[in-house]
Amino acid sequence: MSGIAGWIDWERDLSGEQNVLSKMTNAIQHRGPDDEGYWFSERAAIGHRRLFVIDPAGGKQPMVYRSGDHSIVLSFDGFIYNFKDLKAELENLGHRFGTESDAEVLLHSYLEWGEDFIQRINGAFAFAIWDERRQALILARDRIGVKPLFYKVHNSGVLFGSELKAILAHPEVKPEVDVEGFSELFGMGPIRTPGFGVFRGIQEVKQGHYVVFTKEKADHHQYWKLESTPHEDDVDTTVEKIREILKDTVKRQLIADAPIVSMLSGGLDSSGLTSMAARYLAEEGKQLGTYSLDFAGSDKHFKADLLHVSRDEPYVKIVAEYANTDHHTVIINHDQLTEHVFLPVEAHDLPALGEMEASLHLLFSEMKKNAAATLSGESADEVFSGYPWFHQDEFLFSGTFPWSAQIRYFKDVLNEEAIKTLQPEEHRNRRYQEAVSEVPKLDGETGIEEKQREMSYLFITRFLPFMLERKDRISMHNSFEARVPFSDYRLVQYLFNIPYSMKTVDKVEKSLLRRAFKGYLPEEVRTRKKSAYPSTTDPVYYQNIRKMLNELIEDPQAPVALLLDKQKIRHISDNLFEKSPFEVGKMMEYILQVNKWMKDYNIS
């Protein structure tokens, strides 16, 4: 795992731009604190920050291959799950390797197969290839969007980086946000539109896409997308295929030259992965380390809701004992959450979630002390249709994103002028129509089945990128790699075409996954009803946030004040907070984050 950054210009000499490239690369030092590398030519300045996980001695980047008088240069972030298979194939074709790194395999794959090589890769990746022979820059992301990559067309060239901050570090880039950017922030909340960078002129390479930049043009290619086909396997065959894909991807994602651990929530997803991983490591005589998160006082503060059905910690202990892991529980209190509530702004370069990401940061910071990478159960609910929204008509036929209810207070705090200018609801409706227009239809599918396919598509292509972004930014902010086996594209594509009725064949969410994990989990965990990532219900924390927001609206110098209706905020704070502190608290966190972001990034 790494951070990449660079600058290509077809008219400007970049060979002396070491100072600028260093600023861009150092801005993402947290993504790769173990090593740095730079490569310069007249037309290209390419940088790399490296985190040692695979082949610390041999995987230095940027990686360069000489072809006659020209160089082909790679800067790569991520992990190629099938790099050993590709390496063997390339060796049979005459390629010779000097390292044990997946980066070198990636570079030789491009040399052998050209742009088509990306179809052969299975992994979580973002990379830049500068091909001097073609005077072309290729930027690409993995199929699901696990790893990030942003770019900005700049004068006669292109700037790129793993995070927004790498591009913003360029001295000629101003942090400007136009009306559409603010409409996105208040219309979509933290669950933003993939590919949209919010800052003026900055875009993100979309998942499953690559872009080829030349002096004349930018060619955008979608090399992978979900396809709708009839599902013809019976239940038993389906379960077996799911189990085999998971076993394969877990085994591949345990490959590392540094310690790797696993997140363990006591839920079905992380518990099943943990048990699989523990068995593989036990065969090598190793014990898997596991980590869970809990909040101080959760035994008395916890309140069940639609997404949080039961406390995690009792189930965590059951799984840790069953799988014989070396387990650690990280206890977080309200003071720690308040202290770190603005960290997500720094990690994302945008307003984000508040305590749900602050808690993740505190968890990862503890895990980093003993490991370089972790397995995570992220993505299972999205690909196995695990949320309640998949079977409730009020969401299936709502005509908007099902999670919109979670951000309904965001627009309610804007003043009339801001609503008139930003039109957040209209913006969200446009984004929704864009999304549903992409859904690949299946001939003969109508009614609720058609809506459930649509819902699945929305979650995989819109909600899952938000979840993966959260996991990447917070983990890499801690110089820590998070691997997500449920995001293997083979599994995602296969599950997309399984009818919801089969996914719930046992009349419970994620029935197929429960069957696939039979023999890997104790029954009380395998049959546990879904409970989402934990969020604090400590009233002291939310009172702290409420106090901070009340102080903000009284500050005439607060950047966000021009957008807010103070009377609306006071009404929500005084009359609705006690009834729904979680939802109102999330709104309060978000407004605080928007203000912090505008102030710290000097938004213009």
Coordinates of C-alpha atoms in Angstrom, one line a residue:
M1 CA 0.0 0.0 0.0
S2 CA 1.2 3.4 -0.9
G3 CA 0.6 7.0 -1.9
I4 CA 1.1 8.1 -5.5
A5 CA 1.4 11.6 -6.9
G6 CA 2.6 13.2 -10.1
W7 CA 2.6 15.9 -12.7
I8 CA 2.6 15.5 -16.5
D9 CA 3.0 18.4 -18.9
W10 CA 3.4 18.2 -22.7
E11 CA 4.7 21.8 -23.1
R12 CA 6.5 22.6 -19.8
D13 CA 9.9 21.2 -18.7
L14 CA 9.3 19.4 -15.4
S15 CA 12.8 18.0 -14.9
G16 CA 13.6 20.7 -12.4
E17 CA 10.3 20.6 -10.4
Q18 CA 11.7 18.5 -7.5
N19 CA 10.3 21.1 -5.0
V20 CA 6.8 20.9 -6.2
L21 CA 6.7 17.1 -6.5
S22 CA 8.1 16.8 -3.0
K23 CA 5.3 19.0 -1.7
M24 CA 2.7 16.9 -3.5
T25 CA 4.2 13.6 -2.3
N26 CA 4.9 14.7 1.2
A27 CA 1.3 15.7 1.6
I28 CA 0.4 12.0 1.5
Q29 CA 3.4 10.8 3.5
H30 CA 1.0 9.0 5.9
R31 CA 0.1 6.6 3.1
G32 CA 3.7 5.5 2.9
P33 CA 6.0 6.5 5.7
D34 CA 8.6 3.8 5.1
D35 CA 10.2 4.9 1.8
E36 CA 9.9 7.6 -0.9
G37 CA 10.9 7.8 -4.5
Y38 CA 10.9 10.3 -7.4
W39 CA 11.4 10.1 -11.1
F40 CA 11.8 13.1 -13.4
S41 CA 12.0 13.8 -17.1
E42 CA 11.2 16.8 -19.3
R43 CA 7.5 15.9 -19.5
A44 CA 6.9 13.9 -16.3
A45 CA 7.5 14.2 -12.5
I46 CA 6.3 11.1 -10.7
G47 CA 6.5 10.5 -6.9
H48 CA 5.7 7.6 -4.6
R49 CA 5.4 7.1 -0.8
R50 CA 5.7 3.5 0.3
L51 CA 4.3 1.4 3.1
F52 CA 6.2 -1.8 3.6
V53 CA 3.8 -4.8 3.3
I54 CA 5.0 -6.8 0.3
D55 CA 8.8 -7.2 -0.5
P56 CA 10.2 -4.3 1.5
A57 CA 13.7 -4.8 0.0
G58 CA 12.7 -5.1 -3.7
G59 CA 9.5 -3.1 -4.3
K60 CA 10.9 0.4 -4.5
Q61 CA 8.9 2.8 -6.6
P62 CA 8.5 4.6 -9.0
M63 CA 9.4 1.4 -10.9
V64 CA 11.1 2.0 -14.3
Y65 CA 11.5 -0.2 -17.3
R66 CA 13.8 1.0 -20.2
S67 CA 12.6 0.3 -23.7
G68 CA 15.2 1.5 -26.1
D69 CA 15.6 5.3 -25.5
H70 CA 12.4 5.5 -23.6
S71 CA 11.1 4.7 -20.1
I72 CA 7.9 3.2 -18.9
V73 CA 7.3 4.4 -15.3
L74 CA 4.9 2.9 -12.7
S75 CA 3.6 4.4 -9.5
F76 CA 1.2 2.0 -7.8
D77 CA -1.0 1.9 -4.7
G78 CA -2.7 -1.3 -3.6
F79 CA -2.3 -5.1 -3.7
I80 CA -2.7 -7.4 -6.7
Y81 CA -4.3 -10.6 -5.3
N82 CA -3.3 -12.8 -8.3
F83 CA 0.2 -11.4 -8.8
K84 CA 1.9 -14.8 -8.3
D85 CA -0.3 -16.4 -11.0
L86 CA 0.4 -13.5 -13.4
K87 CA 4.1 -13.7 -12.6
A88 CA 4.3 -17.4 -13.5
E89 CA 2.4 -16.7 -16.8
L90 CA 4.8 -13.9 -17.7
E91 CA 7.9 -16.0 -16.9
N92 CA 6.6 -18.6 -19.3
L93 CA 6.4 -15.8 -21.9
G94 CA 10.1 -14.9 -21.3
H95 CA 9.8 -12.1 -18.7
R96 CA 12.5 -12.0 -16.0
F97 CA 11.9 -10.4 -12.6
G98 CA 14.3 -8.9 -10.1
T99 CA 12.0 -8.5 -7.1
E100 CA 9.2 -10.4 -5.3
S101 CA 6.8 -7.4 -5.5
D102 CA 3.4 -7.2 -7.1
A103 CA 4.4 -3.8 -8.6
E104 CA 6.9 -5.4 -10.9
V105 CA 4.4 -7.9 -12.0
L106 CA 2.0 -5.0 -12.8
L107 CA 4.6 -3.2 -14.9
H108 CA 5.5 -6.3 -16.9
S109 CA 1.8 -7.1 -17.4
Y110 CA 1.5 -3.7 -19.1
L111 CA 4.6 -4.4 -21.2
E112 CA 3.2 -7.7 -22.4
W113 CA -0.5 -7.0 -22.9
G114 CA -0.7 -3.2 -23.2
E115 CA -3.9 -1.6 -21.8
D116 CA -5.7 -4.9 -22.0
F117 CA -3.6 -6.1 -19.1
I118 CA -6.0 -4.5 -16.6
Q119 CA -8.6 -7.2 -17.5
R120 CA -6.3 -9.8 -16.1
I121 CA -5.7 -8.2 -12.7
N122 CA -7.6 -9.0 -9.6
G123 CA -6.9 -6.7 -6.7
A124 CA -7.4 -3.4 -4.9
F125 CA -5.4 -0.9 -6.8
A126 CA -4.8 2.6 -8.2
F127 CA -1.9 3.3 -10.5
A128 CA -0.3 5.7 -12.9
I129 CA 1.8 4.6 -15.8
W130 CA 3.8 7.1 -17.8
D131 CA 4.7 5.6 -21.2
E132 CA 7.4 7.7 -22.9
R133 CA 7.0 5.7 -26.1
R134 CA 3.5 7.0 -26.5
Q135 CA 3.8 10.2 -24.5
A136 CA 0.8 9.0 -22.6
L137 CA -0.3 8.9 -19.0
I138 CA -2.6 6.1 -17.9
L139 CA -4.5 6.4 -14.6
A140 CA -6.6 3.5 -13.4
R141 CA -8.6 2.2 -10.4
D142 CA -9.8 -1.3 -9.4
R143 CA -13.3 -2.5 -10.3
I144 CA -15.0 -1.8 -7.0
G145 CA -13.1 1.3 -6.0
V146 CA -11.1 0.2 -3.0
K147 CA -8.2 2.4 -3.7
P148 CA -8.5 6.2 -4.5
L149 CA -7.0 8.3 -7.4
F150 CA -7.8 11.9 -8.2
Y151 CA -6.7 14.1 -11.1
K152 CA -6.9 17.6 -12.4
V153 CA -6.3 18.8 -16.0
H154 CA -3.9 21.7 -15.4
N155 CA -2.8 24.0 -18.2
S156 CA -1.1 21.8 -20.8
G157 CA -0.9 18.8 -18.5
V158 CA -2.4 16.7 -15.7
L159 CA -1.9 16.5 -11.9
F160 CA -2.7 13.3 -10.0
G161 CA -2.6 11.9 -6.5
S162 CA -4.0 9.3 -4.2
E163 CA -5.8 11.9 -2.2
L164 CA -7.1 15.4 -2.8
K165 CA -4.4 16.9 -0.6
A166 CA -1.7 15.8 -3.0
I167 CA -3.2 17.9 -5.8
L168 CA -4.1 20.8 -3.5
A169 CA -0.4 20.9 -2.4
H170 CA 0.6 22.0 -5.9
P171 CA 1.3 25.8 -5.6
E172 CA -0.8 26.6 -8.7
V173 CA -4.0 24.9 -7.5
K174 CA -6.4 26.9 -5.4
P175 CA -9.0 25.2 -3.2
E176 CA -12.1 26.5 -5.0
V177 CA -15.6 25.1 -4.6
D178 CA -18.4 26.2 -6.9
V179 CA -22.2 25.9 -6.4
E180 CA -22.3 22.3 -7.7
G181 CA -19.7 21.4 -5.1
F182 CA -21.7 22.8 -2.2
S183 CA -24.9 21.3 -3.7
E184 CA -23.2 17.9 -3.5
L185 CA -22.1 18.5 0.1
F186 CA -25.6 19.4 1.3
G187 CA -27.7 17.3 -1.2
M188 CA -25.8 14.1 -0.8
G189 CA -24.1 14.5 2.6
P190 CA -21.1 12.4 3.2
I191 CA -22.3 9.7 0.7
R192 CA -21.0 11.6 -2.3
T193 CA -21.2 10.8 -6.0
P194 CA -18.3 8.6 -7.3
G195 CA -16.0 10.5 -9.6
F196 CA -16.9 13.9 -8.3
G197 CA -14.1 15.6 -6.5
V198 CA -16.1 18.6 -5.0
F199 CA -13.2 21.0 -5.5
R200 CA -13.4 22.8 -8.8
G201 CA -11.7 21.0 -11.7
I202 CA -10.7 18.0 -9.6
Q203 CA -12.2 14.6 -10.5
E204 CA -11.7 11.1 -9.3
V205 CA -11.1 8.2 -11.6
K206 CA -14.3 6.1 -11.3
Q207 CA -14.2 2.6 -10.1
G208 CA -13.8 0.1 -13.0
H209 CA -12.3 2.8 -15.2
Y210 CA -9.0 4.0 -16.6
V211 CA -8.1 7.2 -18.4
V212 CA -5.5 7.7 -21.1
F213 CA -4.1 11.2 -21.3
T214 CA -2.2 12.4 -24.3
K215 CA -1.3 15.9 -25.5
E216 CA -4.4 15.9 -27.7
K217 CA -7.1 14.4 -25.5
A218 CA -8.3 12.3 -22.6
D219 CA -9.8 9.0 -23.4
H220 CA -12.1 7.5 -20.7
H221 CA -12.5 3.7 -20.7
Q222 CA -14.9 1.6 -18.5
Y223 CA -13.2 -1.8 -18.4
W224 CA -15.7 -3.4 -16.0
K225 CA -19.3 -3.0 -14.9
L226 CA -22.0 -5.0 -13.3
E227 CA -24.0 -7.1 -15.8
S228 CA -27.4 -8.6 -15.4
T229 CA -27.8 -12.3 -16.3
P230 CA -30.2 -15.0 -15.1
H231 CA -28.9 -16.9 -12.0
E232 CA -29.1 -20.6 -12.9
D233 CA -27.3 -22.2 -9.9
D234 CA -29.4 -23.9 -7.3
V235 CA -29.0 -23.0 -3.6
D236 CA -26.4 -25.6 -2.7
T237 CA -24.3 -24.8 -5.7
T238 CA -24.6 -21.1 -5.0
V239 CA -23.5 -21.5 -1.4
E240 CA -20.5 -23.7 -2.5
K241 CA -19.4 -21.1 -5.1
I242 CA -19.6 -18.3 -2.5
R243 CA -17.6 -20.4 0.0
E244 CA -14.9 -21.2 -2.6
I245 CA -14.5 -17.6 -3.7
L246 CA -14.2 -16.4 -0.1
K247 CA -11.7 -19.1 0.8
D248 CA -9.6 -18.2 -2.2
T249 CA -9.6 -14.4 -1.7
V250 CA -9.0 -14.7 2.1
K251 CA -6.0 -16.9 1.4
R252 CA -4.7 -14.5 -1.2
Q253 CA -5.2 -11.5 1.0
L254 CA -3.2 -13.0 3.9
I255 CA -0.1 -12.7 1.7
A256 CA 2.2 -10.2 3.4
D257 CA 5.8 -9.7 4.5
A258 CA 4.6 -7.8 7.6
P259 CA 2.2 -8.8 10.4
I260 CA -1.5 -8.9 9.4
V261 CA -4.5 -9.0 11.8
S262 CA -8.3 -9.0 11.5
M263 CA -11.1 -6.7 12.6
L264 CA -13.7 -8.6 14.6
S265 CA -17.1 -7.1 15.5
G266 CA -18.8 -10.3 16.5
G267 CA -21.1 -10.0 13.5
L268 CA -21.5 -12.6 10.7
D269 CA -19.2 -10.9 8.2
S270 CA -16.0 -10.1 10.2
S271 CA -16.4 -13.3 12.3
G272 CA -16.5 -15.6 9.3
L273 CA -13.5 -13.9 7.7
T274 CA -11.7 -14.1 11.0
S275 CA -12.4 -17.8 11.4
M276 CA -11.2 -18.6 7.8
A277 CA -8.1 -16.5 8.2
A278 CA -7.3 -18.1 11.6
R279 CA -7.5 -21.6 10.1
Y280 CA -5.1 -20.7 7.3
L281 CA -2.6 -19.1 9.7
A282 CA -2.9 -22.1 12.1
E283 CA -1.7 -24.3 9.3
E284 CA 1.5 -22.3 9.3
G285 CA 1.8 -22.4 13.0
K286 CA 0.7 -18.8 13.5
Q287 CA -2.0 -17.2 15.6
L288 CA -4.2 -14.5 14.2
G289 CA -4.5 -11.3 16.1
T290 CA -8.0 -9.7 16.2
Y291 CA -9.3 -6.3 17.3
S292 CA -12.8 -5.1 18.3
L293 CA -14.2 -1.7 19.2
D294 CA -16.4 -0.9 22.2
F295 CA -17.5 2.3 23.9
A296 CA -17.1 3.0 27.6
G297 CA -20.5 2.5 29.3
S298 CA -22.0 0.9 26.3
D299 CA -23.6 -1.8 28.5
K300 CA -25.8 0.9 30.0
H301 CA -26.1 3.4 27.1
F302 CA -26.8 1.0 24.2
K303 CA -30.2 1.4 22.6
A304 CA -31.4 -0.8 19.8
D305 CA -32.5 0.7 16.5
L306 CA -33.1 -0.3 12.9
L307 CA -29.4 -0.9 12.2
H308 CA -28.0 -1.6 15.6
V309 CA -29.8 -4.6 17.0
S310 CA -27.4 -5.8 19.8
R311 CA -24.1 -5.1 21.4
D312 CA -21.1 -6.6 19.7
E313 CA -18.7 -7.4 22.6
P314 CA -20.4 -10.5 24.0
Y315 CA -20.3 -12.1 20.5
V316 CA -16.7 -10.9 19.9
K317 CA -15.6 -12.9 22.9
I318 CA -17.4 -16.0 21.6
V319 CA -15.6 -15.8 18.2
A320 CA -12.2 -15.0 19.6
E321 CA -12.3 -18.1 21.8
Y322 CA -13.8 -20.3 19.1
A323 CA -11.2 -19.3 16.5
N324 CA -8.3 -19.2 19.0
T325 CA -7.3 -15.6 18.2
D326 CA -5.0 -13.2 20.2
H327 CA -7.8 -10.7 20.8
H328 CA -7.7 -7.1 21.9
T329 CA -10.7 -4.9 22.7
V330 CA -10.2 -1.2 22.2
I331 CA -12.4 0.8 24.6
I332 CA -13.2 4.4 23.6
N333 CA -14.7 7.1 25.8
H334 CA -16.6 10.3 24.9
D335 CA -13.7 12.6 25.6
Q336 CA -11.6 10.7 23.0
L337 CA -14.4 11.0 20.4
T338 CA -14.8 14.7 21.1
E339 CA -11.1 15.3 20.8
H340 CA -10.9 13.5 17.4
V341 CA -14.2 14.5 15.9
F342 CA -12.5 16.7 13.3
L343 CA -9.9 14.2 12.2
P344 CA -12.1 12.9 9.3
V345 CA -11.8 16.3 7.7
E346 CA -8.0 16.0 7.6
A347 CA -8.2 12.4 6.4
H348 CA -10.8 13.1 3.6
D349 CA -10.0 16.7 2.7
L350 CA -13.8 17.0 2.9
P351 CA -16.5 17.0 5.5
A352 CA -17.2 13.4 6.7
L353 CA -18.9 11.4 9.4
G354 CA -17.6 12.5 12.8
E355 CA -17.5 10.0 15.6
M356 CA -18.0 7.0 13.4
E357 CA -14.7 7.8 11.8
A358 CA -13.1 9.1 14.9
S359 CA -13.7 5.8 16.6
L360 CA -12.3 3.9 13.5
H361 CA -9.2 6.1 13.7
L362 CA -8.7 5.2 17.4
L363 CA -9.1 1.6 16.6
F364 CA -6.7 1.6 13.7
S365 CA -4.1 3.5 15.7
E366 CA -4.1 0.7 18.3
M367 CA -3.9 -2.0 15.6
K368 CA -1.0 -0.2 13.9
K369 CA 1.1 -0.8 17.0
N370 CA 1.3 -4.6 16.2
A371 CA 0.6 -4.9 12.5
A372 CA 0.9 -3.4 9.1
A373 CA -2.5 -4.6 7.6
T374 CA -5.9 -6.0 8.6
L375 CA -8.7 -7.9 7.0
S376 CA -12.1 -6.2 7.2
G377 CA -15.7 -7.4 6.7
E378 CA -16.5 -4.2 4.7
S379 CA -18.8 -4.7 1.7
A380 CA -20.7 -7.8 2.8
D381 CA -24.0 -6.0 3.5
E382 CA -23.9 -4.2 0.2
V383 CA -23.2 -7.3 -1.9
F384 CA -25.3 -9.8 0.0
S385 CA -28.2 -7.3 0.3
G386 CA -28.0 -7.3 4.1
Y387 CA -29.7 -4.0 5.0
P388 CA -33.4 -3.8 6.0
W389 CA -33.9 -1.4 3.0
F390 CA -33.8 -4.3 0.6
H391 CA -37.2 -5.7 1.6
Q392 CA -39.2 -2.7 2.8
D393 CA -41.5 -1.2 0.3
E394 CA -41.2 2.3 1.7
F395 CA -37.5 2.3 0.6
L396 CA -37.8 0.2 -2.5
F397 CA -40.4 2.5 -4.0
S398 CA -39.3 5.8 -2.5
G399 CA -37.9 7.2 -5.7
T400 CA -34.7 8.3 -4.0
F401 CA -31.6 6.9 -2.4
P402 CA -32.7 4.7 0.5
W403 CA -30.2 6.3 2.9
S404 CA -31.5 9.8 2.2
A405 CA -33.6 9.6 5.4
Q406 CA -30.3 9.5 7.3
I407 CA -29.3 13.0 6.0
R408 CA -32.7 14.7 6.1
Y409 CA -31.7 17.3 8.6
F410 CA -28.7 18.4 6.5
K411 CA -30.8 20.5 4.1
D412 CA -33.2 21.6 6.9
V413 CA -30.6 23.9 8.5
L414 CA -29.9 25.9 5.4
N415 CA -31.3 29.4 5.0
E416 CA -33.7 30.3 2.2
E417 CA -31.0 31.9 0.1
A418 CA -28.7 28.9 0.3
I419 CA -31.6 26.5 -0.5
K420 CA -32.5 28.7 -3.5
T421 CA -28.9 28.7 -4.7
L422 CA -27.8 25.2 -4.0
Q423 CA -31.2 23.4 -4.5
P424 CA -30.0 20.3 -2.5
E425 CA -33.1 18.2 -3.1
E426 CA -33.0 18.8 -6.8
H427 CA -29.3 18.0 -6.9
R428 CA -29.9 14.7 -5.1
N429 CA -32.8 13.8 -7.4
R430 CA -30.5 14.4 -10.4
R431 CA -27.9 12.1 -8.9
Y432 CA -30.5 9.5 -8.2
Q433 CA -31.8 9.6 -11.8
E434 CA -28.2 9.3 -13.1
A435 CA -27.7 6.2 -10.9
V436 CA -30.9 4.4 -11.8
S437 CA -30.5 5.1 -15.5
E438 CA -27.3 2.9 -15.4
V439 CA -29.0 -0.2 -13.9
P440 CA -28.6 -3.1 -16.3
K441 CA -32.1 -4.5 -16.8
L442 CA -32.8 -8.2 -16.9
D443 CA -35.3 -9.3 -19.5
G444 CA -38.6 -10.4 -17.9
E445 CA -37.8 -9.0 -14.5
T446 CA -40.5 -6.7 -13.1
G447 CA -42.1 -5.5 -9.9
I448 CA -40.3 -6.0 -6.6
E449 CA -37.6 -8.2 -8.2
E450 CA -36.7 -5.3 -10.5
K451 CA -36.7 -2.9 -7.6
Q452 CA -34.4 -5.2 -5.6
R453 CA -31.9 -5.4 -8.4
E454 CA -32.0 -1.6 -8.7
M455 CA -31.4 -1.4 -4.9
S456 CA -28.5 -3.7 -5.2
Y457 CA -27.0 -1.6 -7.9
L458 CA -27.4 1.6 -5.9
F459 CA -25.7 0.0 -2.9
I460 CA -22.8 -1.5 -4.9
T461 CA -22.1 1.6 -7.0
R462 CA -23.0 4.5 -4.7
F463 CA -23.1 3.4 -1.1
L464 CA -20.2 0.9 -1.1
P465 CA -17.7 3.5 -2.5
F466 CA -18.5 5.7 0.5
M467 CA -17.8 2.8 2.9
L468 CA -14.6 1.9 1.1
E469 CA -13.5 5.5 1.0
R470 CA -14.0 5.7 4.8
K471 CA -12.0 2.6 5.4
D472 CA -9.2 3.6 3.1
R473 CA -8.8 7.2 4.3
I474 CA -8.9 6.4 8.0
S475 CA -6.7 3.3 7.8
M476 CA -4.1 5.0 5.6
H477 CA -4.2 8.1 7.8
N478 CA -2.7 5.7 10.3
S479 CA -0.2 4.3 7.8
F480 CA -2.2 1.1 8.0
E481 CA -3.6 -1.1 5.2
A482 CA -7.2 -2.4 5.3
R483 CA -8.0 -5.4 3.0
V484 CA -11.6 -6.1 2.1
P485 CA -12.2 -9.7 0.8
F486 CA -15.9 -9.2 0.3
S487 CA -15.0 -6.6 -2.4
D488 CA -13.4 -9.3 -4.7
Y489 CA -15.1 -8.5 -8.0
R490 CA -15.8 -12.2 -8.7
L491 CA -17.9 -12.3 -5.7
V492 CA -19.6 -9.0 -6.3
Q493 CA -20.6 -9.9 -9.9
Y494 CA -21.9 -13.3 -8.9
L495 CA -24.0 -12.0 -6.0
F496 CA -25.4 -9.2 -8.1
N497 CA -27.4 -11.7 -10.1
I498 CA -28.7 -13.8 -7.2
P499 CA -32.3 -13.0 -6.6
Y500 CA -33.1 -11.5 -3.2
S501 CA -35.5 -14.4 -2.5
M502 CA -32.5 -16.8 -2.7
K503 CA -30.2 -14.4 -0.7
T504 CA -32.9 -14.7 2.1
V505 CA -33.7 -18.4 1.5
D506 CA -33.8 -19.1 5.2
K507 CA -36.1 -16.1 5.9
V508 CA -33.2 -14.1 7.3
E509 CA -30.8 -11.6 5.8
K510 CA -27.6 -12.9 4.2
S511 CA -28.9 -16.5 4.4
L512 CA -26.4 -17.6 1.7
L513 CA -23.4 -16.2 3.6
R514 CA -24.7 -17.8 6.8
R515 CA -24.7 -21.2 5.0
A516 CA -21.3 -20.6 3.5
F517 CA -19.9 -20.0 7.0
K518 CA -21.4 -23.2 8.4
G519 CA -18.6 -25.0 10.2
Y520 CA -16.6 -21.8 10.6
L521 CA -18.7 -20.2 13.3
P522 CA -20.5 -21.2 16.5
E523 CA -24.3 -21.2 15.9
E524 CA -25.1 -18.2 18.1
V525 CA -22.8 -16.0 15.9
R526 CA -23.7 -17.6 12.6
T527 CA -27.4 -16.9 13.3
R528 CA -27.0 -13.5 14.9
K529 CA -29.2 -10.8 13.4
K530 CA -27.3 -8.1 11.6
S531 CA -26.1 -5.2 13.7
A532 CA -24.2 -2.3 11.9
Y533 CA -20.9 -0.8 12.7
P534 CA -21.2 0.5 16.3
S535 CA -21.9 4.1 17.0
T536 CA -21.8 5.7 20.4
T537 CA -25.0 6.4 22.2
D538 CA -23.2 8.1 25.1
P539 CA -25.3 11.2 25.9
V540 CA -22.3 13.1 27.1
Y541 CA -20.7 12.9 23.6
Y542 CA -23.8 14.3 21.9
Q543 CA -24.2 17.0 24.5
N544 CA -20.6 18.0 23.7
I545 CA -21.4 18.2 20.0
R546 CA -24.6 20.1 20.7
K547 CA -22.7 22.7 22.7
M548 CA -20.1 23.1 19.9
L549 CA -22.8 23.7 17.3
N550 CA -24.6 26.2 19.5
E551 CA -21.3 28.1 19.9
L552 CA -20.7 28.0 16.1
I553 CA -24.0 29.6 15.2
E554 CA -23.3 32.5 17.5
D555 CA -19.9 33.1 15.9
P556 CA -20.4 35.7 13.0
Q557 CA -16.9 34.7 11.7
A558 CA -17.8 31.1 11.2
P559 CA -17.4 30.4 7.4
V560 CA -20.5 28.2 7.2
A561 CA -22.7 30.8 8.9
L562 CA -23.6 32.4 5.5
L563 CA -25.4 29.1 4.6
L564 CA -27.2 28.5 7.8
D565 CA -30.6 29.4 9.3
K566 CA -29.8 29.9 13.0
Q567 CA -33.5 29.7 14.0
K568 CA -34.0 26.3 12.3
I569 CA -30.9 25.0 14.0
R570 CA -32.1 26.2 17.4
H571 CA -35.5 24.6 16.8
I572 CA -33.9 21.2 15.9
S573 CA -31.5 21.5 18.8
D574 CA -34.2 22.4 21.4
N575 CA -37.1 20.3 20.2
L576 CA -35.8 17.3 18.2
F577 CA -32.5 16.5 19.8
E578 CA -33.9 14.6 22.8
K579 CA -36.2 12.5 20.6
S580 CA -33.6 11.4 18.0
P581 CA -30.1 12.3 19.3
F582 CA -28.4 10.0 16.9
E583 CA -29.8 11.5 13.7
V584 CA -29.8 15.1 14.9
G585 CA -26.3 14.5 16.3
K586 CA -25.0 13.3 12.9
M587 CA -26.4 16.5 11.4
M588 CA -24.6 18.6 14.1
E589 CA -21.4 16.7 13.5
Y590 CA -21.6 17.4 9.7
I591 CA -22.3 21.1 10.1
L592 CA -19.3 21.4 12.4
Q593 CA -17.2 19.5 9.9
V594 CA -18.3 21.7 7.0
N595 CA -17.3 24.7 9.0
K596 CA -13.9 23.2 10.0
W597 CA -13.3 22.2 6.3
M598 CA -14.1 25.7 5.0
K599 CA -11.9 27.3 7.5
D600 CA -8.9 25.0 7.4
Y601 CA -8.8 24.7 3.6
N602 CA -9.5 28.4 3.0
I603 CA -12.3 27.5 0.7
S604 CA -13.0 30.1 -1.9

